[in-house]
Structure formats: structure tokens, C-alpha cells
């Protein structure tokens, strides 16, 4: 906790920060009113300009102020308040040459992005939540946080006055500033939690949108997987089985007239059957590795590490078997991360850690590659993030230029 002077000093500084942030918009309002008074009642701009200044200033400052408040609350108290802003979708160019931004068609990508940004800003409920908070915080947390600075100002003014009454007021101001400093800034947290956190209805609506997108992604992934299996069967095992049938038909014809040729054809057919069986096993392994079904995620990852061209170390502390869909998603997620490390990062070593705490299954995959990995909207990492999100999981990527790259997948135990 620290000594009282240290707490008072830290609290006084935080109270001043809260006052400065919360009073930005009222300062704009006061400036607009002062401008109107300065112009005089006879000037038509004395009514129009303050209104425009108040509107544009409040709208422009609301989101930055709310972001600062979320940062301060998280930094000072550890309470994380999700922003909840709606994310912009991709802007796509169509075959007609027009650009589709999710709302309208535009002639250029610049127009499409500007229109999307404007529509998204005005249709986002978080925008109106920010405006409401910007109007409330000065008269709640802002007023309470202003007590220590006001007491300090009174102390400075009063103690330097010759009269006894003013000096008494100065002493009282100093006592008020010191006594309230450790606590005055704390009013920011409950006000921010109450007015910046998304309402249950908005959270439910966002969850419905997220689940809808996840369902669409799952449908697309399933269709792509079915097409891959069909293609592999058609180009591989099916073609070999057709050739095997033709070879056996030829054997039937030449068995009595040319036994040596028949034996050669039978040897080819046996080799073709073995090759077809190997291809089918590989195909089934790509769908769901047998070791994953039989022995679980940890042993499957260890087998994957042995087959990887990277020098891979695996450490695991997993005390339970996961549901098969979750095991499959995590296994193929690890496989994709290792593939990216070889293909894109040119890594030579990797480390995989599988752990379980009270709330989550945590998997870390780290490589010594060149780094610079990013999550693009149409990239493999974004697809992996969406697949993990089906189980309320998250994927975090840390990949500075020059490496190393670290990926963390987390799945809540409640999903198991």
C-alpha cells in the first residue's frame, strides 16, 4: 500500500488526470459560450458557431476520451472494460468495377471506405454510449476528482493572504486536498463500468452476430474440406482402384495363354492396391489422425513434432481429455502454426507448451523465425482465430520483426 504521503501524492496526480480528461468536453462548451458572448447577441454567428463547435467538439472528443478512460481504469485498477466497437468489414471490388463496403456500392475504394466509416460510426451503439458517458462523467467522477486540486488551490491562495480567516481557509484546503487525494480518483471506475460497459441487449446482439459469422465460416470450411476429400479420392485412390480393376480384367484374359504376363500384372496390381491403401490411410489421417482419437491431444502433438522438419520441443501438463471437436481444432491449429513457421518464417526451432489452469486450456507455440506475422482478414491466422472462437477461445499473436513469433491459443474450461 505504501506510506500515506506516497498514496496522497499518487492519488493527487491521478485526480488531476481525471479532471483534465473528464473536463475536456465542458471546456469546449465553455469556449463555445464565450465565443458567442464575445461576438455579441446581434451577430448571427453568435448562435450558429457555438452550436456547431459544441456538436463537432463533443462528437470528435467522445471516442478518444472514452478510450483514455478505459486505459486509465485498466492501468490503475485492473478492471478491463471492453470497447465493443463494431469492426469494419472488407471492402471488395466487384466484376462491374464498383466497390462494395457492406452498405452500398461506390465507384472507388476511397469512397467506399469513407462511406463505410461514416455509416459504421453512426450506426454503432457504442458511439451513442460514448456520447452519453462524455456528458455524464464531468458531473460525477470529474466533480469528485476535482476536490483535491480545488483544496490545493484554496491552500495556495489562502496561506499567502495576511488575514487570519484566509489562512484558516488555506489550512482547511490543504487538509481537504491531502485527505481526499487517495480516494477522489477512484470514483472513475464505477462510473466507467456503469456507463461504458455494453448493455446486456447489445452484448447479446454482438454475440448473435459473432455466432452467425462463425456458422458461415464453419459451413464454408466444411464445404472446402468435402471438396478436398472428393478431389483426393478422385485423383488418387479412385484412379488407382480403376487401374487395379483393369489389370485384374487383363489377368483373366491372359492367365491361360500367357501365365508369365499374368503374374507380372498381378504383382503390379498388388503394388497398386498397397499404394491405394497408403493413400487412403493418409487421407483419413488428414481428416482426424488416429493417434488423436486413441491417445489424445498431447500424444498427437508429440507425434506431430516428431514428423515436423523443425527441431520441436513439447511440454505438456494436461489433466483431462478434451472433447473431440476441441482436440481436433487445437491439433490442426498447432499444425498450421508449425507449417507457417517453416513456410513463411523460415524457422529452425519451435517450442510447444500445453497447460491447464483453473479457467482455460493454454497452448503456446513459439518459433525462432524472422517474425513479422500478422492477422489478415483473408489469411490463415484469421481463419484459425475464427475456428477457435467457435469454442469461445482466443488466439493472440506476438511477432515483432526479426522474431521470435509467439502464438497463444486459449479455450475456456467451461467449453470442455
GROMACS .gro file of C-alpha atoms in nm:
model
  416
    1UNK     CA    1   0.000   0.000   0.000
    2UNK     CA    2   0.287   0.240   0.068
    3UNK     CA    3   0.303   0.528   0.312
    4UNK     CA    4   0.030   0.788   0.340
    5UNK     CA    5   0.233   1.068   0.175
    6UNK     CA    6   0.311   0.840  -0.121
    7UNK     CA    7  -0.055   0.739  -0.155
    8UNK     CA    8  -0.163   1.100  -0.128
    9UNK     CA    9   0.087   1.208  -0.392
   10UNK     CA   10  -0.012   0.933  -0.635
   11UNK     CA   11  -0.381   0.996  -0.569
   12UNK     CA   12  -0.340   1.369  -0.623
   13UNK     CA   13  -0.172   1.311  -0.958
   14UNK     CA   14  -0.442   1.066  -1.068
   15UNK     CA   15  -0.717   1.305  -0.957
   16UNK     CA   16  -0.563   1.580  -1.170
   17UNK     CA   17  -0.551   1.344  -1.469
   18UNK     CA   18  -0.918   1.250  -1.419
   19UNK     CA   19  -1.016   1.616  -1.400
   20UNK     CA   20  -0.819   1.702  -1.715
   21UNK     CA   21  -0.973   1.416  -1.914
   22UNK     CA   22  -1.330   1.449  -1.792
   23UNK     CA   23  -1.341   1.826  -1.830
   24UNK     CA   24  -1.224   1.839  -2.193
   25UNK     CA   25  -1.575   1.847  -2.335
   26UNK     CA   26  -1.708   2.103  -2.080
   27UNK     CA   27  -1.405   2.317  -2.171
   28UNK     CA   28  -1.520   2.306  -2.533
   29UNK     CA   29  -1.870   2.402  -2.425
   30UNK     CA   30  -1.737   2.692  -2.219
   31UNK     CA   31  -1.522   2.808  -2.510
   32UNK     CA   32  -1.828   2.799  -2.741
   33UNK     CA   33  -2.034   3.005  -2.498
   34UNK     CA   34  -1.750   3.253  -2.451
   35UNK     CA   35  -1.718   3.286  -2.828
   36UNK     CA   36  -2.089   3.358  -2.862
   37UNK     CA   37  -2.077   3.622  -2.589
   38UNK     CA   38  -1.768   3.780  -2.745
   39UNK     CA   39  -1.939   3.811  -3.083
   40UNK     CA   40  -2.247   3.968  -2.923
   41UNK     CA   41  -2.616   3.893  -2.950
   42UNK     CA   42  -2.651   4.099  -3.269
   43UNK     CA   43  -2.414   3.878  -3.469
   44UNK     CA   44  -2.598   3.577  -3.623
   45UNK     CA   45  -2.280   3.372  -3.586
   46UNK     CA   46  -2.304   3.415  -3.209
   47UNK     CA   47  -2.579   3.149  -3.214
   48UNK     CA   48  -2.469   2.926  -3.502
   49UNK     CA   49  -2.095   2.898  -3.433
   50UNK     CA   50  -2.127   2.788  -3.065
   51UNK     CA   51  -2.379   2.521  -3.163
   52UNK     CA   52  -2.150   2.388  -3.438
   53UNK     CA   53  -1.848   2.400  -3.207
   54UNK     CA   54  -2.029   2.216  -2.928
   55UNK     CA   55  -2.163   1.946  -3.163
   56UNK     CA   56  -1.844   1.879  -3.356
   57UNK     CA   57  -1.620   1.909  -3.048
   58UNK     CA   58  -1.830   1.668  -2.843
   59UNK     CA   59  -1.853   1.415  -3.125
   60UNK     CA   60  -1.483   1.434  -3.207
   61UNK     CA   61  -1.366   1.405  -2.846
   62UNK     CA   62  -1.609   1.142  -2.717
   63UNK     CA   63  -1.433   0.833  -2.852
   64UNK     CA   64  -1.076   0.942  -2.763
   65UNK     CA   65  -1.189   1.038  -2.412
   66UNK     CA   66  -1.358   0.700  -2.361
   67UNK     CA   67  -1.050   0.517  -2.484
   68UNK     CA   68  -0.833   0.712  -2.241
   69UNK     CA   69  -1.073   0.636  -1.957
   70UNK     CA   70  -1.071   0.263  -2.037
   71UNK     CA   71  -0.691   0.269  -2.043
   72UNK     CA   72  -0.669   0.456  -1.710
   73UNK     CA   73  -0.918   0.227  -1.536
   74UNK     CA   74  -0.737  -0.084  -1.660
   75UNK     CA   75  -0.397   0.059  -1.566
   76UNK     CA   76  -0.494   0.181  -1.220
   77UNK     CA   77  -0.746  -0.081  -1.104
   78UNK     CA   78  -0.704  -0.381  -1.334
   79UNK     CA   79  -1.069  -0.361  -1.444
   80UNK     CA   80  -1.090  -0.415  -1.820
   81UNK     CA   81  -1.389  -0.253  -1.990
   82UNK     CA   82  -1.436  -0.390  -2.345
   83UNK     CA   83  -1.468  -0.119  -2.606
   84UNK     CA   84  -1.734  -0.303  -2.803
   85UNK     CA   85  -1.688  -0.101  -3.121
   86UNK     CA   86  -1.813  -0.266  -3.436
   87UNK     CA   87  -1.535  -0.365  -3.673
   88UNK     CA   88  -1.536  -0.267  -4.038
   89UNK     CA   89  -1.572  -0.549  -4.287
   90UNK     CA   90  -1.364  -0.592  -4.601
   91UNK     CA   91  -1.416  -0.361  -4.897
   92UNK     CA   92  -1.445  -0.576  -5.211
   93UNK     CA   93  -1.415  -0.484  -5.575
   94UNK     CA   94  -1.681  -0.650  -5.792
   95UNK     CA   95  -1.660  -0.760  -6.153
   96UNK     CA   96  -1.859  -0.449  -6.251
   97UNK     CA   97  -1.575  -0.228  -6.124
   98UNK     CA   98  -1.774  -0.094  -5.829
   99UNK     CA   99  -1.665  -0.138  -5.467
  100UNK     CA  100  -1.895  -0.297  -5.207
  101UNK     CA  101  -1.838  -0.191  -4.845
  102UNK     CA  102  -2.119  -0.382  -4.675
  103UNK     CA  103  -2.364  -0.092  -4.705
  104UNK     CA  104  -2.350   0.048  -5.059
  105UNK     CA  105  -2.169   0.036  -5.394
  106UNK     CA  106  -1.913   0.306  -5.466
  107UNK     CA  107  -1.702   0.391  -5.770
  108UNK     CA  108  -1.366   0.399  -5.589
  109UNK     CA  109  -1.219   0.221  -5.288
  110UNK     CA  110  -1.162   0.558  -5.119
  111UNK     CA  111  -1.530   0.649  -5.146
  112UNK     CA  112  -1.628   0.302  -5.027
  113UNK     CA  113  -1.403   0.328  -4.720
  114UNK     CA  114  -1.524   0.678  -4.632
  115UNK     CA  115  -1.889   0.579  -4.668
  116UNK     CA  116  -1.831   0.264  -4.463
  117UNK     CA  117  -1.656   0.456  -4.186
  118UNK     CA  118  -1.933   0.715  -4.167
  119UNK     CA  119  -2.217   0.462  -4.170
  120UNK     CA  120  -2.043   0.239  -3.918
  121UNK     CA  121  -1.977   0.531  -3.684
  122UNK     CA  122  -2.337   0.648  -3.680
  123UNK     CA  123  -2.495   0.301  -3.665
  124UNK     CA  124  -2.269   0.173  -3.387
  125UNK     CA  125  -2.447   0.176  -3.048
  126UNK     CA  126  -2.107   0.226  -2.884
  127UNK     CA  127  -2.092   0.575  -3.040
  128UNK     CA  128  -2.402   0.684  -2.851
  129UNK     CA  129  -2.276   0.512  -2.537
  130UNK     CA  130  -1.956   0.717  -2.560
  131UNK     CA  131  -2.152   1.039  -2.607
  132UNK     CA  132  -2.366   0.963  -2.304
  133UNK     CA  133  -2.060   0.890  -2.092
  134UNK     CA  134  -1.887   1.208  -2.211
  135UNK     CA  135  -2.183   1.411  -2.089
  136UNK     CA  136  -2.210   1.230  -1.754
  137UNK     CA  137  -1.851   1.190  -1.638
  138UNK     CA  138  -1.776   1.563  -1.578
  139UNK     CA  139  -2.062   1.590  -1.328
  140UNK     CA  140  -1.985   1.264  -1.146
  141UNK     CA  141  -1.626   1.141  -1.139
  142UNK     CA  142  -1.498   1.476  -1.263
  143UNK     CA  143  -1.653   1.674  -0.978
  144UNK     CA  144  -1.533   1.426  -0.715
  145UNK     CA  145  -1.181   1.415  -0.860
  146UNK     CA  146  -1.171   1.796  -0.857
  147UNK     CA  147  -1.180   1.805  -0.475
  148UNK     CA  148  -0.802   1.757  -0.418
  149UNK     CA  149  -0.696   2.011  -0.685
  150UNK     CA  150  -0.955   2.257  -0.556
  151UNK     CA  151  -0.833   2.210  -0.199
  152UNK     CA  152  -0.472   2.260  -0.311
  153UNK     CA  153  -0.568   2.577  -0.497
  154UNK     CA  154  -0.752   2.706  -0.190
  155UNK     CA  155  -0.449   2.628   0.025
  156UNK     CA  156  -0.214   2.816  -0.207
  157UNK     CA  157  -0.440   3.120  -0.220
  158UNK     CA  158  -0.533   3.124   0.149
  159UNK     CA  159  -0.193   3.063   0.307
  160UNK     CA  160  -0.039   3.359   0.129
  161UNK     CA  161  -0.304   3.604   0.250
  162UNK     CA  162  -0.242   3.830   0.555
  163UNK     CA  163  -0.580   3.778   0.718
  164UNK     CA  164  -0.625   3.501   0.973
  165UNK     CA  165  -0.956   3.388   0.823
  166UNK     CA  166  -0.799   3.331   0.479
  167UNK     CA  167  -0.511   3.139   0.636
  168UNK     CA  168  -0.755   2.915   0.819
  169UNK     CA  169  -0.930   2.856   0.489
  170UNK     CA  170  -0.594   2.774   0.333
  171UNK     CA  171  -0.516   2.520   0.608
  172UNK     CA  172  -0.858   2.360   0.567
  173UNK     CA  173  -0.800   2.344   0.191
  174UNK     CA  174  -0.465   2.171   0.241
  175UNK     CA  175  -0.619   1.919   0.482
  176UNK     CA  176  -0.903   1.853   0.238
  177UNK     CA  177  -0.658   1.804  -0.051
  178UNK     CA  178  -0.436   1.562   0.139
  179UNK     CA  179  -0.721   1.368   0.300
  180UNK     CA  180  -0.921   1.320  -0.021
  181UNK     CA  181  -0.633   1.265  -0.265
  182UNK     CA  182  -0.600   0.885  -0.222
  183UNK     CA  183  -0.973   0.832  -0.281
  184UNK     CA  184  -1.112   1.105  -0.507
  185UNK     CA  185  -0.991   0.950  -0.835
  186UNK     CA  186  -1.149   0.612  -0.753
  187UNK     CA  187  -1.495   0.735  -0.849
  188UNK     CA  188  -1.387   0.699  -1.213
  189UNK     CA  189  -1.402   0.319  -1.203
  190UNK     CA  190  -1.768   0.265  -1.103
  191UNK     CA  191  -1.885   0.544  -1.333
  192UNK     CA  192  -1.691   0.398  -1.627
  193UNK     CA  193  -1.812   0.044  -1.556
  194UNK     CA  194  -2.171   0.161  -1.526
  195UNK     CA  195  -2.187   0.378  -1.837
  196UNK     CA  196  -1.918   0.241  -2.071
  197UNK     CA  197  -1.989  -0.129  -2.045
  198UNK     CA  198  -2.218  -0.264  -2.314
  199UNK     CA  199  -2.577  -0.335  -2.212
  200UNK     CA  200  -2.698  -0.697  -2.199
  201UNK     CA  201  -2.904  -0.639  -2.514
  202UNK     CA  202  -2.603  -0.504  -2.704
  203UNK     CA  203  -2.384  -0.788  -2.578
  204UNK     CA  204  -2.645  -1.038  -2.692
  205UNK     CA  205  -2.673  -0.872  -3.033
  206UNK     CA  206  -2.295  -0.878  -3.077
  207UNK     CA  207  -2.289  -1.242  -2.971
  208UNK     CA  208  -2.559  -1.327  -3.226
  209UNK     CA  209  -2.358  -1.155  -3.500
  210UNK     CA  210  -2.043  -1.339  -3.391
  211UNK     CA  211  -2.219  -1.676  -3.391
  212UNK     CA  212  -2.371  -1.603  -3.731
  213UNK     CA  213  -2.027  -1.530  -3.874
  214UNK     CA  214  -1.885  -1.841  -3.709
  215UNK     CA  215  -2.164  -2.054  -3.857
  216UNK     CA  216  -2.091  -1.916  -4.202
  217UNK     CA  217  -1.719  -1.981  -4.157
  218UNK     CA  218  -1.789  -2.336  -4.041
  219UNK     CA  219  -2.013  -2.401  -4.339
  220UNK     CA  220  -1.750  -2.272  -4.581
  221UNK     CA  221  -1.477  -2.475  -4.410
  222UNK     CA  222  -1.687  -2.791  -4.421
  223UNK     CA  223  -1.763  -2.743  -4.790
  224UNK     CA  224  -1.395  -2.685  -4.866
  225UNK     CA  225  -1.298  -2.997  -4.669
  226UNK     CA  226  -1.554  -3.209  -4.855
  227UNK     CA  227  -1.423  -3.081  -5.189
  228UNK     CA  228  -1.067  -3.161  -5.082
  229UNK     CA  229  -1.162  -3.517  -4.985
  230UNK     CA  230  -1.351  -3.567  -5.310
  231UNK     CA  231  -1.056  -3.435  -5.511
  232UNK     CA  232  -0.806  -3.653  -5.327
  233UNK     CA  233  -1.022  -3.960  -5.371
  234UNK     CA  234  -1.082  -3.887  -5.739
  235UNK     CA  235  -0.721  -3.810  -5.826
  236UNK     CA  236  -0.559  -4.070  -5.602
  237UNK     CA  237  -0.723  -4.381  -5.466
  238UNK     CA  238  -1.011  -4.390  -5.715
  239UNK     CA  239  -0.781  -4.373  -6.015
  240UNK     CA  240  -0.559  -4.649  -5.873
  241UNK     CA  241  -0.858  -4.870  -5.797
  242UNK     CA  242  -0.986  -4.827  -6.153
  243UNK     CA  243  -0.641  -4.922  -6.282
  244UNK     CA  244  -0.644  -5.221  -6.045
  245UNK     CA  245  -0.975  -5.337  -6.188
  246UNK     CA  246  -0.845  -5.310  -6.544
  247UNK     CA  247  -0.531  -5.506  -6.450
  248UNK     CA  248  -0.738  -5.786  -6.298
  249UNK     CA  249  -0.960  -5.798  -6.607
  250UNK     CA  250  -0.649  -5.832  -6.824
  251UNK     CA  251  -0.518  -6.109  -6.597
  252UNK     CA  252  -0.840  -6.304  -6.653
  253UNK     CA  253  -0.786  -6.288  -7.029
  254UNK     CA  254  -0.416  -6.385  -7.040
  255UNK     CA  255  -0.399  -6.623  -6.742
  256UNK     CA  256  -0.429  -6.940  -6.957
  257UNK     CA  257  -0.241  -6.819  -7.266
  258UNK     CA  258   0.044  -6.623  -7.102
  259UNK     CA  259   0.093  -6.708  -6.731
  260UNK     CA  260   0.413  -6.502  -6.701
  261UNK     CA  261   0.239  -6.185  -6.816
  262UNK     CA  262  -0.049  -6.262  -6.581
  263UNK     CA  263   0.190  -6.295  -6.287
  264UNK     CA  264   0.354  -5.963  -6.376
  265UNK     CA  265   0.014  -5.795  -6.393
  266UNK     CA  266  -0.081  -5.945  -6.056
  267UNK     CA  267   0.238  -5.807  -5.900
  268UNK     CA  268   0.156  -5.461  -6.041
  269UNK     CA  269  -0.200  -5.490  -5.912
  270UNK     CA  270  -0.076  -5.585  -5.565
  271UNK     CA  271   0.160  -5.284  -5.563
  272UNK     CA  272  -0.123  -5.059  -5.680
  273UNK     CA  273  -0.352  -5.192  -5.405
  274UNK     CA  274  -0.084  -5.124  -5.142
  275UNK     CA  275  -0.034  -4.772  -5.276
  276UNK     CA  276  -0.412  -4.710  -5.272
  277UNK     CA  277  -0.430  -4.831  -4.913
  278UNK     CA  278  -0.146  -4.596  -4.813
  279UNK     CA  279  -0.320  -4.302  -4.982
  280UNK     CA  280  -0.647  -4.383  -4.808
  281UNK     CA  281  -0.470  -4.403  -4.472
  282UNK     CA  282  -0.304  -4.068  -4.535
  283UNK     CA  283  -0.639  -3.919  -4.632
  284UNK     CA  284  -0.805  -4.050  -4.317
  285UNK     CA  285  -0.509  -3.926  -4.112
  286UNK     CA  286  -0.559  -3.579  -4.261
  287UNK     CA  287  -0.923  -3.584  -4.153
  288UNK     CA  288  -0.853  -3.700  -3.799
  289UNK     CA  289  -0.519  -3.859  -3.702
  290UNK     CA  290  -0.568  -4.199  -3.534
  291UNK     CA  291  -0.330  -4.109  -3.252
  292UNK     CA  292  -0.550  -3.807  -3.173
  293UNK     CA  293  -0.861  -4.025  -3.137
  294UNK     CA  294  -0.686  -4.303  -2.948
  295UNK     CA  295  -0.441  -4.123  -2.717
  296UNK     CA  296  -0.549  -3.759  -2.701
  297UNK     CA  297  -0.412  -3.418  -2.784
  298UNK     CA  298  -0.077  -3.435  -2.604
  299UNK     CA  299   0.044  -3.756  -2.768
  300UNK     CA  300  -0.087  -3.640  -3.107
  301UNK     CA  301   0.110  -3.316  -3.077
  302UNK     CA  302   0.422  -3.509  -2.977
  303UNK     CA  303   0.382  -3.729  -3.284
  304UNK     CA  304   0.332  -3.415  -3.495
  305UNK     CA  305   0.652  -3.267  -3.351
  306UNK     CA  306   0.846  -3.580  -3.450
  307UNK     CA  307   0.725  -3.550  -3.809
  308UNK     CA  308   0.793  -3.175  -3.827
  309UNK     CA  309   1.108  -3.053  -4.007
  310UNK     CA  310   1.160  -2.816  -3.713
  311UNK     CA  311   1.351  -2.911  -3.401
  312UNK     CA  312   1.043  -2.906  -3.182
  313UNK     CA  313   1.021  -2.939  -2.802
  314UNK     CA  314   0.685  -3.024  -2.642
  315UNK     CA  315   0.595  -2.971  -2.277
  316UNK     CA  316   0.250  -3.063  -2.152
  317UNK     CA  317   0.051  -3.051  -1.829
  318UNK     CA  318  -0.300  -3.154  -1.930
  319UNK     CA  319  -0.501  -3.347  -1.674
  320UNK     CA  320  -0.809  -3.437  -1.878
  321UNK     CA  321  -0.921  -3.547  -2.221
  322UNK     CA  322  -1.089  -3.278  -2.426
  323UNK     CA  323  -1.397  -3.318  -2.638
  324UNK     CA  324  -1.306  -3.449  -2.986
  325UNK     CA  325  -1.406  -3.130  -3.175
  326UNK     CA  326  -1.190  -2.916  -2.944
  327UNK     CA  327  -0.897  -3.157  -2.965
  328UNK     CA  328  -0.922  -3.156  -3.343
  329UNK     CA  329  -0.938  -2.775  -3.364
  330UNK     CA  330  -0.638  -2.731  -3.134
  331UNK     CA  331  -0.437  -3.005  -3.305
  332UNK     CA  332  -0.483  -2.863  -3.654
  333UNK     CA  333  -0.424  -2.513  -3.515
  334UNK     CA  334  -0.084  -2.624  -3.385
  335UNK     CA  335  -0.014  -2.797  -3.716
  336UNK     CA  336  -0.094  -2.478  -3.907
  337UNK     CA  337   0.129  -2.268  -3.680
  338UNK     CA  338   0.420  -2.508  -3.731
  339UNK     CA  339   0.362  -2.503  -4.107
  340UNK     CA  340   0.366  -2.123  -4.108
  341UNK     CA  341   0.689  -2.126  -3.906
  342UNK     CA  342   0.857  -2.342  -4.171
  343UNK     CA  343   0.699  -2.189  -4.481
  344UNK     CA  344   0.693  -1.818  -4.401
  345UNK     CA  345   0.921  -1.755  -4.102
  346UNK     CA  346   1.200  -1.996  -4.211
  347UNK     CA  347   1.235  -2.111  -3.852
  348UNK     CA  348   1.460  -2.396  -3.740
  349UNK     CA  349   1.333  -2.448  -3.384
  350UNK     CA  350   0.993  -2.442  -3.218
  351UNK     CA  351   0.856  -2.489  -2.870
  352UNK     CA  352   0.504  -2.608  -2.787
  353UNK     CA  353   0.358  -2.573  -2.437
  354UNK     CA  354   0.021  -2.722  -2.339
  355UNK     CA  355  -0.107  -2.628  -1.993
  356UNK     CA  356  -0.427  -2.611  -1.795
  357UNK     CA  357  -0.519  -2.363  -1.524
  358UNK     CA  358  -0.837  -2.308  -1.328
  359UNK     CA  359  -1.022  -2.150  -1.618
  360UNK     CA  360  -0.850  -2.222  -1.950
  361UNK     CA  361  -0.654  -2.461  -2.165
  362UNK     CA  362  -0.350  -2.259  -2.275
  363UNK     CA  363  -0.132  -2.358  -2.572
  364UNK     CA  364   0.180  -2.160  -2.662
  365UNK     CA  365   0.364  -2.215  -2.991
  366UNK     CA  366   0.691  -2.024  -3.025
  367UNK     CA  367   0.945  -2.034  -3.308
  368UNK     CA  368   1.279  -1.867  -3.379
  369UNK     CA  369   1.184  -1.744  -3.725
  370UNK     CA  370   1.211  -1.397  -3.872
  371UNK     CA  371   0.878  -1.274  -3.731
  372UNK     CA  372   0.651  -1.019  -3.890
  373UNK     CA  373   0.343  -1.243  -3.883
  374UNK     CA  374   0.014  -1.059  -3.896
  375UNK     CA  375  -0.354  -1.149  -3.891
  376UNK     CA  376  -0.511  -1.051  -4.223
  377UNK     CA  377  -0.884  -1.067  -4.278
  378UNK     CA  378  -0.847  -1.332  -4.550
  379UNK     CA  379  -0.541  -1.509  -4.408
  380UNK     CA  380  -0.492  -1.845  -4.244
  381UNK     CA  381  -0.441  -1.698  -3.896
  382UNK     CA  382  -0.775  -1.518  -3.917
  383UNK     CA  383  -0.939  -1.848  -4.014
  384UNK     CA  384  -0.768  -2.021  -3.723
  385UNK     CA  385  -0.890  -1.746  -3.488
  386UNK     CA  386  -1.246  -1.796  -3.612
  387UNK     CA  387  -1.226  -2.174  -3.565
  388UNK     CA  388  -1.104  -2.132  -3.209
  389UNK     CA  389  -1.372  -1.869  -3.141
  390UNK     CA  390  -1.640  -2.133  -3.202
  391UNK     CA  391  -1.543  -2.271  -2.858
  392UNK     CA  392  -1.517  -1.920  -2.706
  393UNK     CA  393  -1.142  -1.946  -2.747
  394UNK     CA  394  -0.891  -1.678  -2.842
  395UNK     CA  395  -0.575  -1.659  -3.048
  396UNK     CA  396  -0.307  -1.399  -2.971
  397UNK     CA  397  -0.008  -1.343  -3.199
  398UNK     CA  398   0.311  -1.163  -3.093
  399UNK     CA  399   0.552  -1.142  -3.385
  400UNK     CA  400   0.793  -0.847  -3.398
  401UNK     CA  401   1.017  -0.805  -3.700
  402UNK     CA  402   1.319  -1.028  -3.657
  403UNK     CA  403   1.127  -1.267  -3.433
  404UNK     CA  404   1.055  -1.463  -3.235
  405UNK     CA  405   0.690  -1.537  -3.310
  406UNK     CA  406   0.469  -1.650  -3.025
  407UNK     CA  407   0.110  -1.768  -3.068
  408UNK     CA  408  -0.118  -1.839  -2.773
  409UNK     CA  409  -0.445  -2.030  -2.805
  410UNK     CA  410  -0.678  -2.026  -2.505
  411UNK     CA  411  -1.002  -2.224  -2.469
  412UNK     CA  412  -1.216  -2.182  -2.154
  413UNK     CA  413  -1.256  -2.492  -1.944
  414UNK     CA  414  -1.628  -2.421  -1.941
  415UNK     CA  415  -1.629  -2.513  -2.310
  416UNK     CA  416  -1.491  -2.861  -2.237
   0.00000   0.00000   0.00000
